[in-house]
């Protein structure tokens, strides 16, 4: 099977969704003939016409608000927020309507829409182009929040999101757009939306990560293994609904847990994960749950973003502080020296 | 575009310099423009009946807030003509997007008075079925309903089976970004939607002068290429005629319009507001004298369409509606806390299932307590009575 980029997989998912259901519409800023600034909608207007994939005025609240009305009229809109930080003007629509409409109509009106948000840093973006905004959405009852870390997940989670009866905020890790992988187009080849998966099994420490942090966690696991420490990497995939079962089962096996996120740490998704793990696994834990996260600063400029992003070294550092009897020190370089 | 052509386009979009008026304040008919027909007699009589009943309903609702039967009520008094006139321009297949202010519009749409007060009683949901009534839930975040209306209008356009959308916005609401975004989207998409701005001169306490420097709010349409008009919103005949023309233009595939209805909020913002802090009684008295219900009655009598008998019938119906409202709102709200978890998602998440079970167990423990507080544990006691309070 040939490998494709995550960007291509997302593009294929949209194409197949448009083919599968005439009511699916794709719209946003520059998503038409240009194919989006990241080319995720490349060729869709050519194939499906302006009626199905179209450019809108530059107005994020309007884009999401119009999508609400289209849902009421029986359509399934997939809208693009051009960048994470440019989704903020739409936040009132998302928090007050997209998230609440099913509830405030007692289930009579559902909003099967997808809001795609390219998010996160690591691409050398100038200010306002690298925010991790997932916690705002995950904190809002009524929204599903999903983020793929693999190419195959990008394809299938997006297909699942389009088919979902509820609104899904689909967070696309920008810096993984050009990562490559295989995609099986047989349905059921990956876990459905709502489940976490164990990306790598390991007996010593559970590392919980999502989106752009997953490849970093996997790299850390490879390093740690060289030092004789086995990390189990859980990829959350879906922040809402949250898959407690998979996380809890893993932590009960390993007895230790590190949570990794690229977003600033304070009041973030990682804090929620840590709290849930303590509540459910306290008697299995041999050490406090530690977090590896971005600093509580506005996302930094390209020149210093490396200092901000969770790294293999920081993950290994956290692992070494998990109160092992033999105190492994994984911090001395990426090569991973274990005493 | 030549200057000439530009001039013509702008003229087509611009509202008339004065609000369109068909009936003088004393009820005498005014000359009517060639292109604006007077609505049929039966329609006007029906409108009058609804205005009389609606006025009584509105007054009753305000009284019920004082008795704690409604959580809050934003009165429509003085705005009956623009709300009822606008809604009567719609057909059943059309859609209405109301705000919290628009009880008269919902009543004119045919909704049960008791049901349309659901949100204002303090429920978390709107009561009526929006799809069945083709009426969106009353919207509170200002102007956020406007882009929904445009989206739905665009959906109707795409389906090609007809249908027009009417969205109501207040003068204050026109300052919101969502209003402009919606207007602009409507223009670009050519969606069959009519924006009705009810300019009642106040946004809570803030007067129109602080809201906009535009010559009239109707001018907001021009910049978006949306044809606009202004109308005397206390003149039911003119409002019905102008909104009908806009609705029919949309129905014919000729795109969106904006109508500004000049009116006045006679009552305070809600029962909880103190209007004496920001406007004087003289001003209110002037507008009370320009009462839209009285004006329509005089007009209909002037034209010999209305007799004492019809007026009396309408009054009696109004009393029956008020009575039904009092009876319907006499009991407490029967809320089931466990339903809180039912409509967040189509399928509750594992977390919601867990939380629901947790609350169910807690409620069962409270019930088991029998309300007598037999438990000697002080902390427990506190928790249980906390739920009842
Ligand atoms: C986005 C938003 N901001 C503030 C409020 C609080 N608020 C409720 S009504 C109101 C005044 C609205 O005035 P207007 O649009 O003229 O409508 P009216 O109440 O006069 O019908 C305000 C400020 C709100 N509901 N939504
Ligand atoms: Mg107002």
XYZ file of C-alpha atoms and ligand atoms in Angstrom:
755
model
C 0.000 0.000 0.000
C 1.327 3.427 -0.967
C 1.886 6.002 1.732
C 0.209 9.399 1.635
C 0.556 12.573 3.672
C -1.930 13.428 6.397
C -2.996 16.407 4.290
C -3.798 14.069 1.401
C -5.662 11.654 3.675
C -7.839 14.481 4.987
C -8.464 15.586 1.418
C -9.523 12.049 0.464
C -11.798 11.834 3.482
C -13.584 15.021 2.423
C -13.818 13.807 -1.167
C -15.318 10.484 -0.110
C -17.719 12.220 2.280
C -18.877 14.527 -0.523
C -19.344 11.503 -2.789
C -21.193 9.495 -0.172
C -23.797 12.112 0.710
C -25.140 14.951 -1.448
C -26.004 16.907 1.699
C -22.369 17.252 2.732
C -21.064 20.764 1.986
C -17.546 22.098 2.434
C -17.000 25.828 2.921
C -14.755 28.412 4.508
C -12.054 30.901 3.622
C -10.038 30.058 0.496
C -11.245 26.459 0.463
C -12.586 26.772 -3.102
C -10.340 26.991 -6.185
C -7.235 27.525 -4.053
C -7.903 24.347 -2.076
C -7.285 25.943 1.313
C -4.059 27.444 2.607
C -2.951 23.923 3.578
C -4.507 22.382 0.421
C -6.786 20.146 2.469
C -9.678 20.945 0.118
C -7.542 20.716 -3.025
C -9.558 19.859 -6.125
C -12.905 19.566 -4.360
C -14.485 22.561 -6.081
C -13.260 21.242 -9.420
C -14.801 17.830 -8.779
C -18.009 18.787 -6.955
C -18.638 22.337 -8.159
C -19.120 25.661 -6.405
C -22.402 24.518 -4.881
C -20.714 21.810 -2.786
C -17.326 23.322 -1.944
C -17.183 27.102 -1.834
C -15.424 30.184 -0.565
C -17.294 32.358 1.912
C -16.890 35.944 3.035
C -14.170 36.387 5.650
C -16.298 36.044 8.752
C -15.795 33.114 11.084
C -18.903 33.680 13.226
C -20.876 33.960 10.001
C -19.386 30.742 8.639
C -20.301 28.743 11.726
C -23.657 30.515 12.143
C -24.641 29.861 8.535
C -23.613 26.227 9.058
C -26.085 26.050 11.974
C -28.885 27.196 9.674
C -27.833 24.766 6.948
C -27.998 21.929 9.498
C -31.538 23.025 10.355
C -32.273 22.714 6.642
C -30.943 19.156 6.514
C -27.364 19.681 5.305
C -24.141 18.384 6.852
C -21.636 21.242 6.650
C -17.902 20.787 7.061
C -16.405 24.220 7.699
C -12.784 25.261 7.954
C -11.367 27.776 10.408
C -8.248 28.814 8.529
C -6.021 28.728 11.629
C -6.562 27.949 15.330
C -6.442 31.561 16.509
C -8.775 32.701 13.733
C -11.499 30.455 15.043
C -11.988 32.709 18.067
C -14.492 35.067 16.385
C -16.732 32.011 15.963
C -16.528 31.042 19.609
C -19.845 32.607 20.608
C -21.620 30.706 17.851
C -19.859 27.511 18.877
C -20.388 27.824 22.639
C -23.883 29.333 22.626
C -25.451 27.549 19.666
C -23.453 24.728 18.115
C -22.907 23.124 21.508
C -26.340 23.809 22.971
C -28.908 23.478 20.211
C -29.700 19.815 20.746
C -30.184 20.460 24.450
C -32.245 23.619 24.158
C -34.617 21.952 21.718
C -34.862 18.815 23.839
C -33.263 16.755 21.119
C -35.499 17.931 18.280
C -32.750 19.756 16.431
C -29.361 18.209 15.927
C -26.392 19.889 14.325
C -24.331 17.331 12.424
C -21.517 19.687 11.489
C -17.761 19.442 11.505
C -15.590 22.422 12.365
C -12.080 21.753 11.119
C -9.346 23.611 12.982
C -5.705 23.361 11.887
C -3.957 23.796 15.236
C -0.697 23.810 17.127
C 2.810 24.961 16.446
C 6.131 23.584 15.334
C 5.792 24.950 11.819
C 7.629 28.229 12.293
C 4.421 30.201 12.107
C 4.249 33.881 12.969
C 2.036 34.982 15.858
C -1.609 33.849 15.914
C -0.792 30.827 13.749
C 0.217 28.224 16.323
C -2.341 28.160 19.130
C -3.520 24.982 20.804
C -7.173 25.840 21.331
C -8.551 22.360 22.044
C -9.237 22.937 25.750
C -11.705 25.758 25.022
C -13.784 23.367 22.961
C -13.320 20.338 25.198
C -14.533 22.427 28.143
C -17.789 23.182 26.334
C -20.511 20.566 26.921
C -22.172 19.453 23.699
C -19.105 19.409 21.460
C -17.126 16.384 20.448
C -13.442 17.168 20.104
C -11.195 14.941 18.069
C -7.583 15.086 16.994
C -5.744 12.543 14.857
C -2.070 11.702 15.267
C -1.715 9.201 12.431
C -2.492 9.444 8.739
C -5.000 6.610 8.898
C -6.780 8.203 11.852
C -6.897 11.499 10.004
C -8.866 9.805 7.258
C -11.200 7.708 9.384
C -11.811 10.119 12.240
C -12.806 12.768 9.697
C -15.174 10.332 7.985
C -16.631 9.438 11.391
C -16.916 13.124 12.283
C -18.893 13.894 9.125
C -21.235 10.964 9.829
C -21.672 11.887 13.496
C -25.106 13.239 14.505
C -23.454 15.799 16.795
C -21.097 18.703 16.146
C -17.448 17.700 16.049
C -14.534 20.088 16.409
C -11.874 18.382 14.353
C -8.431 19.567 15.435
C -5.796 18.955 12.753
C -2.192 19.008 13.995
C -0.592 21.302 11.437
C 2.884 19.990 11.914
C 1.732 16.463 11.066
C 0.128 17.539 7.766
C 3.235 16.381 5.918
C 3.767 13.182 7.887
C 3.267 10.042 5.824
C 1.449 6.803 6.419
C -0.793 4.161 4.928
C -4.562 4.320 4.902
C -6.762 1.284 4.605
C -10.036 2.351 3.048
C -11.874 -0.617 4.542
C -14.273 0.633 7.171
C -13.524 -0.718 10.612
C -9.790 -0.752 10.038
C -9.366 1.673 12.955
C -11.210 2.192 16.232
C -14.285 4.451 15.941
C -14.473 8.057 17.133
C -14.592 8.081 20.920
C -11.949 5.436 21.564
C -8.341 5.853 22.562
C -5.761 3.378 21.327
C -2.526 1.998 22.686
C 0.015 3.006 20.044
C 2.864 1.135 21.670
C 2.654 -1.383 24.479
C 4.989 -1.177 27.456
C 4.963 -2.381 31.028
C 6.632 0.424 33.001
C 4.947 3.774 32.367
C 1.798 4.935 30.585
C 2.359 8.030 28.475
C -0.941 9.634 27.489
C -0.744 11.981 24.513
C -2.872 13.330 21.694
C -2.476 15.028 18.341
C 0.953 16.537 17.681
C 2.363 15.172 20.955
C 1.855 11.524 19.989
C 4.848 11.169 17.651
C 7.015 12.856 20.295
C 5.789 10.390 22.915
C 6.505 7.473 20.576
C 10.000 8.768 19.950
C 10.505 9.037 23.701
C 9.296 5.452 24.086
C 11.887 4.242 21.564
C 14.599 6.088 23.452
C 13.471 4.818 26.825
C 13.408 1.255 25.528
C 17.094 1.600 24.704
C 17.595 2.351 28.364
C 15.490 -0.632 29.391
C 12.350 1.288 30.372
C 9.162 0.312 28.520
C 6.710 3.149 27.900
C 3.127 2.416 26.900
C 1.874 5.206 24.655
C -1.872 5.876 24.686
C -3.140 8.102 21.865
C -6.392 9.708 23.052
C -7.682 10.534 19.520
C -10.930 11.779 21.008
C -10.796 14.326 23.838
C -14.593 14.333 24.027
C -15.956 11.734 24.503
C -13.072 10.705 26.718
C -12.057 7.041 26.760
C -11.496 6.489 30.468
C -11.523 2.723 30.025
C -8.447 2.518 27.801
C -6.453 5.016 29.870
C -7.392 3.429 33.173
C -6.639 -0.107 31.989
C -3.197 0.990 30.878
C -2.321 2.891 34.064
C -3.517 0.010 36.226
C -1.082 -2.196 34.324
C 1.899 0.127 34.535
C 1.269 1.983 37.807
C 2.866 5.143 36.471
C 1.588 7.890 34.197
C 2.892 10.914 32.303
C 0.525 13.118 30.302
C 1.910 14.999 27.321
C 0.308 17.915 25.529
C 1.623 20.707 23.376
C -0.857 23.234 24.769
C -0.002 25.430 27.736
C -0.490 23.320 30.847
C -2.690 25.374 33.137
C -6.307 24.187 33.139
C -5.587 22.134 30.037
C -6.676 18.729 28.793
C -3.627 17.149 30.448
C -4.793 18.410 33.838
C -8.132 16.714 33.259
C -6.399 13.475 32.299
C -4.201 13.607 35.403
C -7.215 14.213 37.632
C -9.189 11.364 36.077
C -6.259 8.974 36.457
C -5.793 9.822 40.143
C -9.531 9.460 40.784
C -9.672 6.051 39.180
C -6.218 4.496 39.636
C -4.993 5.829 42.960
C -4.280 2.428 44.453
C -2.429 1.337 41.343
C -0.184 4.368 41.219
C 3.379 4.143 42.417
C 4.067 7.818 41.736
C 2.208 11.069 41.145
C 0.900 11.642 37.635
C 3.196 14.129 35.911
C 2.454 16.491 33.070
C 4.683 17.566 30.219
C 3.133 20.602 28.566
C 3.856 23.903 26.938
C 4.637 26.799 29.269
C 1.886 29.163 30.392
C 2.950 31.820 27.918
C 1.429 33.024 24.647
C 2.735 30.752 21.907
C 6.293 31.896 21.253
C 7.840 33.128 18.009
C 9.556 30.663 15.647
C 13.038 31.524 16.916
C 12.308 30.063 20.336
C 9.381 27.692 19.827
C 11.638 24.663 20.306
C 12.136 25.749 23.900
C 8.379 25.690 24.395
C 7.342 22.447 22.745
C 7.274 19.212 24.755
C 10.312 17.219 23.708
C 11.605 13.686 23.972
C 14.021 14.900 26.601
C 11.270 16.417 28.727
C 9.174 13.288 28.526
C 12.138 11.152 29.544
C 12.840 13.597 32.348
C 9.323 13.187 33.659
C 9.585 9.424 33.411
C 12.779 9.476 35.470
C 10.986 11.385 38.226
C 8.357 8.686 38.667
C 9.996 7.322 41.834
C 11.434 4.106 40.518
C 13.424 2.256 43.199
C 16.472 2.214 40.962
C 15.966 5.846 39.950
C 16.508 5.668 36.210
C 17.948 8.856 34.838
C 16.765 9.270 31.298
C 17.510 12.959 31.131
C 21.113 12.861 30.044
C 20.638 13.249 26.393
C 18.283 11.806 23.894
C 20.392 8.652 23.727
C 18.856 7.748 27.064
C 21.424 6.706 29.660
C 19.889 4.534 32.345
C 21.848 3.723 35.453
C -19.710 50.776 -13.504
C -20.628 54.204 -14.781
C -21.617 56.834 -12.271
C -25.133 56.676 -13.655
C -25.390 52.915 -13.175
C -23.908 53.157 -9.712
C -26.425 55.823 -8.784
C -29.252 53.579 -9.951
C -27.958 50.603 -7.981
C -27.654 52.673 -4.844
C -31.144 54.095 -5.338
C -32.520 50.597 -5.626
C -30.869 49.616 -2.347
C -31.586 52.740 -0.321
C -34.624 53.041 1.909
C -37.133 55.821 1.442
C -36.103 58.965 3.296
C -39.103 58.731 5.629
C -40.619 55.591 7.093
C -43.386 54.217 4.895
C -46.763 54.949 6.416
C -50.235 53.881 5.230
C -52.290 55.078 8.177
C -52.038 58.356 10.093
C -51.919 58.277 13.869
C -55.576 59.257 14.062
C -56.489 56.305 11.870
C -57.127 58.111 8.591
C -55.805 56.360 5.483
C -52.853 58.004 3.735
C -52.050 57.900 0.029
C -50.513 54.531 -0.769
C -47.580 54.062 -3.187
C -48.470 52.546 -6.564
C -46.476 49.376 -6.000
C -47.693 48.720 -2.457
C -51.157 47.214 -2.313
C -53.248 47.401 0.860
C -53.608 43.969 2.496
C -56.995 42.270 2.150
C -59.751 43.269 4.607
C -59.958 39.817 6.156
C -56.228 39.831 6.828
C -56.460 43.224 8.529
C -59.371 42.110 10.701
C -57.485 38.974 11.677
C -54.461 41.107 12.530
C -56.582 43.374 14.694
C -57.965 40.400 16.645
C -54.465 39.056 17.217
C -53.236 42.456 18.374
C -56.033 42.801 20.908
C -55.503 39.283 22.247
C -51.724 39.674 22.144
C -51.871 42.929 24.100
C -53.840 41.200 26.855
C -51.506 38.195 26.841
C -48.532 40.532 27.195
C -50.038 42.399 30.143
C -50.952 39.132 31.829
C -47.423 37.796 31.418
C -45.959 40.898 33.069
C -48.346 40.471 35.998
C -47.358 36.817 36.333
C -43.692 37.775 36.754
C -44.681 39.734 39.858
C -46.215 36.583 41.248
C -43.069 34.628 40.458
C -44.810 32.420 37.876
C -42.505 33.562 35.083
C -38.778 33.972 35.667
C -38.673 37.067 33.478
C -40.775 38.737 30.795
C -39.589 41.211 28.156
C -42.760 43.009 27.161
C -43.824 43.528 23.533
C -46.230 46.307 24.450
C -46.187 48.925 21.723
C -44.557 46.533 19.250
C -47.663 44.502 18.382
C -48.018 46.016 14.928
C -44.505 45.277 13.746
C -44.330 41.780 15.229
C -47.772 40.640 14.170
C -47.708 42.514 10.859
C -44.384 40.947 9.911
C -45.367 37.399 10.829
C -48.656 37.629 8.942
C -46.569 38.186 5.816
C -45.331 34.592 6.138
C -46.784 31.354 4.851
C -46.733 28.099 6.762
C -43.758 26.822 4.736
C -41.705 29.881 5.727
C -39.473 30.146 8.781
C -39.341 32.596 11.678
C -36.281 33.399 13.834
C -37.468 35.324 16.907
C -35.712 36.841 19.923
C -36.701 36.903 23.601
C -38.711 40.093 22.855
C -40.992 38.526 20.289
C -43.862 36.836 22.107
C -46.350 38.633 19.853
C -44.602 37.281 16.767
C -44.734 33.739 18.156
C -48.360 34.178 19.102
C -49.149 35.394 15.580
C -47.306 32.367 14.243
C -49.953 30.262 15.981
C -47.969 28.916 18.905
C -49.766 28.221 22.152
C -49.213 31.165 24.536
C -48.284 28.852 27.370
C -45.812 26.864 25.288
C -44.072 29.937 23.891
C -43.356 31.109 27.443
C -41.401 27.936 28.269
C -37.947 29.554 28.209
C -39.181 32.597 30.101
C -40.576 30.352 32.807
C -37.008 29.258 33.383
C -36.776 26.019 31.439
C -33.560 25.055 29.699
C -35.356 24.292 26.443
C -37.765 26.229 24.244
C -40.845 24.052 24.671
C -42.186 24.028 21.129
C -40.876 21.862 18.312
C -38.893 24.214 16.038
C -39.134 21.887 13.040
C -42.909 21.425 13.314
C -43.535 25.149 13.741
C -40.775 26.242 11.398
C -39.843 28.595 14.175
C -36.390 28.690 15.755
C -36.044 28.815 19.543
C -36.184 32.390 20.863
C -32.632 33.680 20.744
C -31.003 35.552 23.608
C -27.363 36.140 22.538
C -28.024 39.236 20.445
C -28.045 38.857 16.650
C -26.543 35.367 16.798
C -29.741 34.027 15.232
C -29.175 36.137 12.117
C -26.523 33.893 10.510
C -28.677 30.853 11.329
C -31.552 32.468 9.448
C -29.280 33.047 6.453
C -28.040 29.440 6.573
C -31.551 28.104 6.669
C -32.621 30.413 3.854
C -29.671 29.132 1.836
C -30.779 25.565 2.612
C -34.301 26.370 1.359
C -32.855 27.933 -1.785
C -30.778 24.822 -2.444
C -33.725 22.457 -1.920
C -35.714 24.503 -4.419
C -39.053 23.744 -2.807
C -39.792 27.326 -1.779
C -39.794 28.954 1.617
C -38.573 32.268 2.929
C -36.981 33.150 6.271
C -37.891 36.119 8.472
C -35.415 37.037 11.209
C -36.127 39.594 13.935
C -33.385 41.776 15.423
C -33.496 44.730 17.814
C -31.902 48.133 17.259
C -29.150 47.210 19.734
C -28.656 43.886 18.000
C -27.730 45.634 14.754
C -24.471 46.767 16.374
C -23.334 43.168 16.819
C -20.829 41.668 14.423
C -23.082 38.693 13.769
C -25.738 41.006 12.345
C -23.306 42.428 9.808
C -21.837 39.047 8.996
C -25.316 37.669 8.390
C -26.358 40.591 6.213
C -23.178 40.261 4.189
C -23.553 36.498 3.776
C -27.167 36.989 2.717
C -26.098 39.471 0.068
C -23.351 37.241 -1.286
C -25.462 34.085 -1.285
C -28.625 35.811 -2.496
C -30.486 33.914 0.202
C -34.278 34.267 0.554
C -34.215 35.984 3.927
C -35.809 39.145 5.298
C -34.194 40.963 8.216
C -36.705 42.893 10.291
C -35.089 45.376 12.651
C -37.494 46.415 15.365
C -36.098 49.761 16.304
C -37.801 50.350 19.635
C -35.260 53.097 20.425
C -33.637 51.362 23.408
C -31.269 48.523 24.112
C -32.069 48.079 27.798
C -31.069 51.612 28.854
C -28.979 52.674 25.887
C -30.795 54.994 23.470
C -30.587 54.720 19.711
C -28.245 57.744 19.443
C -25.557 55.767 21.266
C -26.072 52.727 19.104
C -25.449 54.089 15.645
C -24.586 57.246 13.743
C -26.306 55.990 10.592
C -29.153 58.187 9.267
C -31.392 55.166 9.899
C -30.630 51.558 10.754
C -32.096 50.628 7.384
C -28.940 52.100 5.812
C -27.002 49.145 7.142
C -28.267 47.089 4.215
C -26.781 49.248 1.489
C -23.171 48.393 2.269
C -24.003 44.714 1.868
C -25.937 45.142 -1.357
C -29.170 44.280 0.422
C -32.219 46.377 -0.592
C -33.625 48.131 2.445
C -36.721 49.975 3.535
C -37.982 51.716 6.622
C -41.523 51.612 7.818
C -43.654 53.026 10.603
C -43.683 49.997 12.863
C -46.744 51.195 14.725
C -48.703 51.109 11.494
C -49.781 47.529 10.999
C -51.058 48.116 7.487
C -47.768 49.579 6.287
C -45.644 46.989 8.114
C -47.629 44.120 6.679
C -47.442 45.624 3.184
C -43.707 46.388 3.291
C -42.667 43.067 4.852
C -44.959 41.176 2.469
C -43.281 42.861 -0.480
C -39.853 41.881 0.878
C -40.972 38.307 1.558
C -42.462 37.930 -1.902
C -39.324 39.355 -3.492
C -37.314 36.677 -1.672
C -39.840 34.046 -2.697
C -39.443 35.070 -6.315
C -35.705 34.404 -6.065
C -34.718 38.065 -5.886
C -32.706 37.748 -2.708
C -32.609 39.244 0.767
C -33.959 42.529 2.135
C -33.791 44.565 5.277
C -36.757 46.356 6.825
C -36.402 48.738 9.747
C -39.621 49.165 11.702
C -39.726 52.311 13.823
C -41.509 51.603 17.059
C -41.142 52.042 20.800
C -40.712 49.806 23.827
C -43.459 51.181 26.061
C -42.662 48.999 29.077
C -39.278 48.707 30.791
C -36.782 46.282 29.188
C -38.146 43.484 31.371
C -40.088 43.324 34.603
C -36.709 43.549 36.375
C -35.752 46.888 34.778
C -36.254 50.417 36.110
C -36.775 52.618 33.060
C -37.129 55.795 35.127
C -33.342 55.794 35.443
C -32.810 56.529 31.774
C -35.925 58.035 30.166
C -38.636 60.445 31.193
C -42.316 59.762 31.523
C -43.182 62.455 28.963
C -41.447 60.528 26.231
C -43.235 57.324 27.187
C -46.571 59.139 27.312
C -46.035 60.442 23.768
C -45.530 56.919 22.513
C -48.409 55.514 24.520
C -50.571 57.966 22.621
C -49.226 56.551 19.349
C -50.634 53.140 20.264
C -50.602 50.720 17.311
C -53.712 48.824 18.430
C -55.775 52.000 18.773
C -54.499 53.208 15.428
C -55.574 50.053 13.632
C -58.959 50.062 15.354
C -59.600 53.659 14.248
C -58.505 52.850 10.725
C -60.709 49.791 10.448
C -63.684 51.687 11.881
C -62.960 54.562 9.511
C -63.182 52.135 6.628
C -66.334 50.606 8.040
C -64.712 47.202 8.428
C -64.985 46.951 12.179
C -68.006 47.165 14.465
C -68.372 47.124 18.254
C -69.316 43.508 17.983
C -65.942 42.397 16.573
C -64.122 44.519 19.095
C -66.084 42.921 21.906
C -65.454 39.419 20.530
C -61.722 40.094 20.436
C -61.792 41.388 24.022
C -63.585 38.274 25.198
C -61.117 36.031 23.447
C -58.330 38.039 25.065
C -59.795 37.392 28.512
C -60.028 33.684 27.776
C -56.353 33.590 26.753
C -55.346 35.509 29.900
C -57.383 33.144 32.026
C -55.769 30.101 30.375
C -52.361 31.636 30.994
C -53.093 32.160 34.691
C -54.365 28.614 35.019
C -51.509 27.101 33.030
C -48.865 28.877 35.070
C -50.385 28.173 38.466
C -48.278 25.097 39.214
C -44.536 24.824 39.718
C -42.242 23.699 36.903
C -42.019 19.932 36.833
C -38.324 19.564 36.035
C -36.627 16.188 36.114
C -32.963 16.707 37.007
C -32.065 13.442 35.299
C -33.211 14.821 31.941
C -30.239 17.198 32.119
C -28.127 14.407 30.647
C -30.520 13.315 27.918
C -30.019 15.868 25.161
C -26.396 16.948 25.364
C -25.466 14.429 22.657
C -27.452 11.976 20.540
C -25.734 9.256 22.565
C -24.624 10.276 26.042
C -20.872 10.006 26.541
C -19.572 7.489 29.102
C -18.940 10.475 31.385
C -22.572 11.611 31.152
C -23.825 8.076 31.786
C -21.660 7.975 34.900
C -22.759 11.393 36.140
C -26.410 10.569 35.551
C -26.103 7.383 37.597
C -24.372 9.351 40.326
C -27.147 11.953 40.475
C -29.846 9.271 40.315
C -28.312 7.584 43.346
C -28.110 10.886 45.184
C -31.744 11.708 44.407
C -32.799 8.235 45.520
C -30.977 8.742 48.801
C -32.792 12.050 49.301
C -36.139 10.397 48.564
C -35.318 7.533 50.929
C -34.807 10.135 53.581
C -38.538 10.832 53.330
C -37.958 14.539 53.794
C -38.158 14.132 57.590
C -34.447 14.599 58.121
C -34.149 11.518 60.357
C -30.398 11.352 59.847
C -28.421 12.561 62.816
C -25.344 13.324 60.734
C -25.238 17.086 60.395
C -23.307 17.136 57.139
C -25.701 14.696 55.492
C -28.591 16.774 56.758
C -27.185 19.847 55.086
C -26.745 18.032 51.788
C -30.271 16.690 51.654
C -32.096 19.823 52.584
C -29.887 21.546 50.039
C -31.678 19.743 47.220
C -35.136 20.587 48.540
C -34.353 24.243 48.992
C -24.410 39.185 22.866
C -25.247 39.766 23.945
N -24.803 40.815 24.672
C -25.544 41.322 25.679
C -26.767 40.797 25.990
C -27.601 41.350 27.149
N -28.802 42.045 26.603
C -29.988 41.429 26.550
S -31.143 42.350 25.785
C -30.076 43.618 25.538
C -30.538 44.842 24.798
C -30.931 44.506 23.401
O -31.475 45.607 22.771
P -32.169 45.509 21.362
O -31.350 44.695 20.426
O -32.508 46.881 20.927
O -33.494 44.650 21.618
P -34.723 44.983 22.563
O -34.431 44.387 23.901
O -34.892 46.452 22.591
O -35.868 44.291 21.931
C -28.828 43.312 26.078
C -27.677 44.230 26.078
C -27.207 39.704 25.201
N -28.390 39.127 25.405
N -26.450 39.204 24.199
Mg -34.270 47.907 21.258
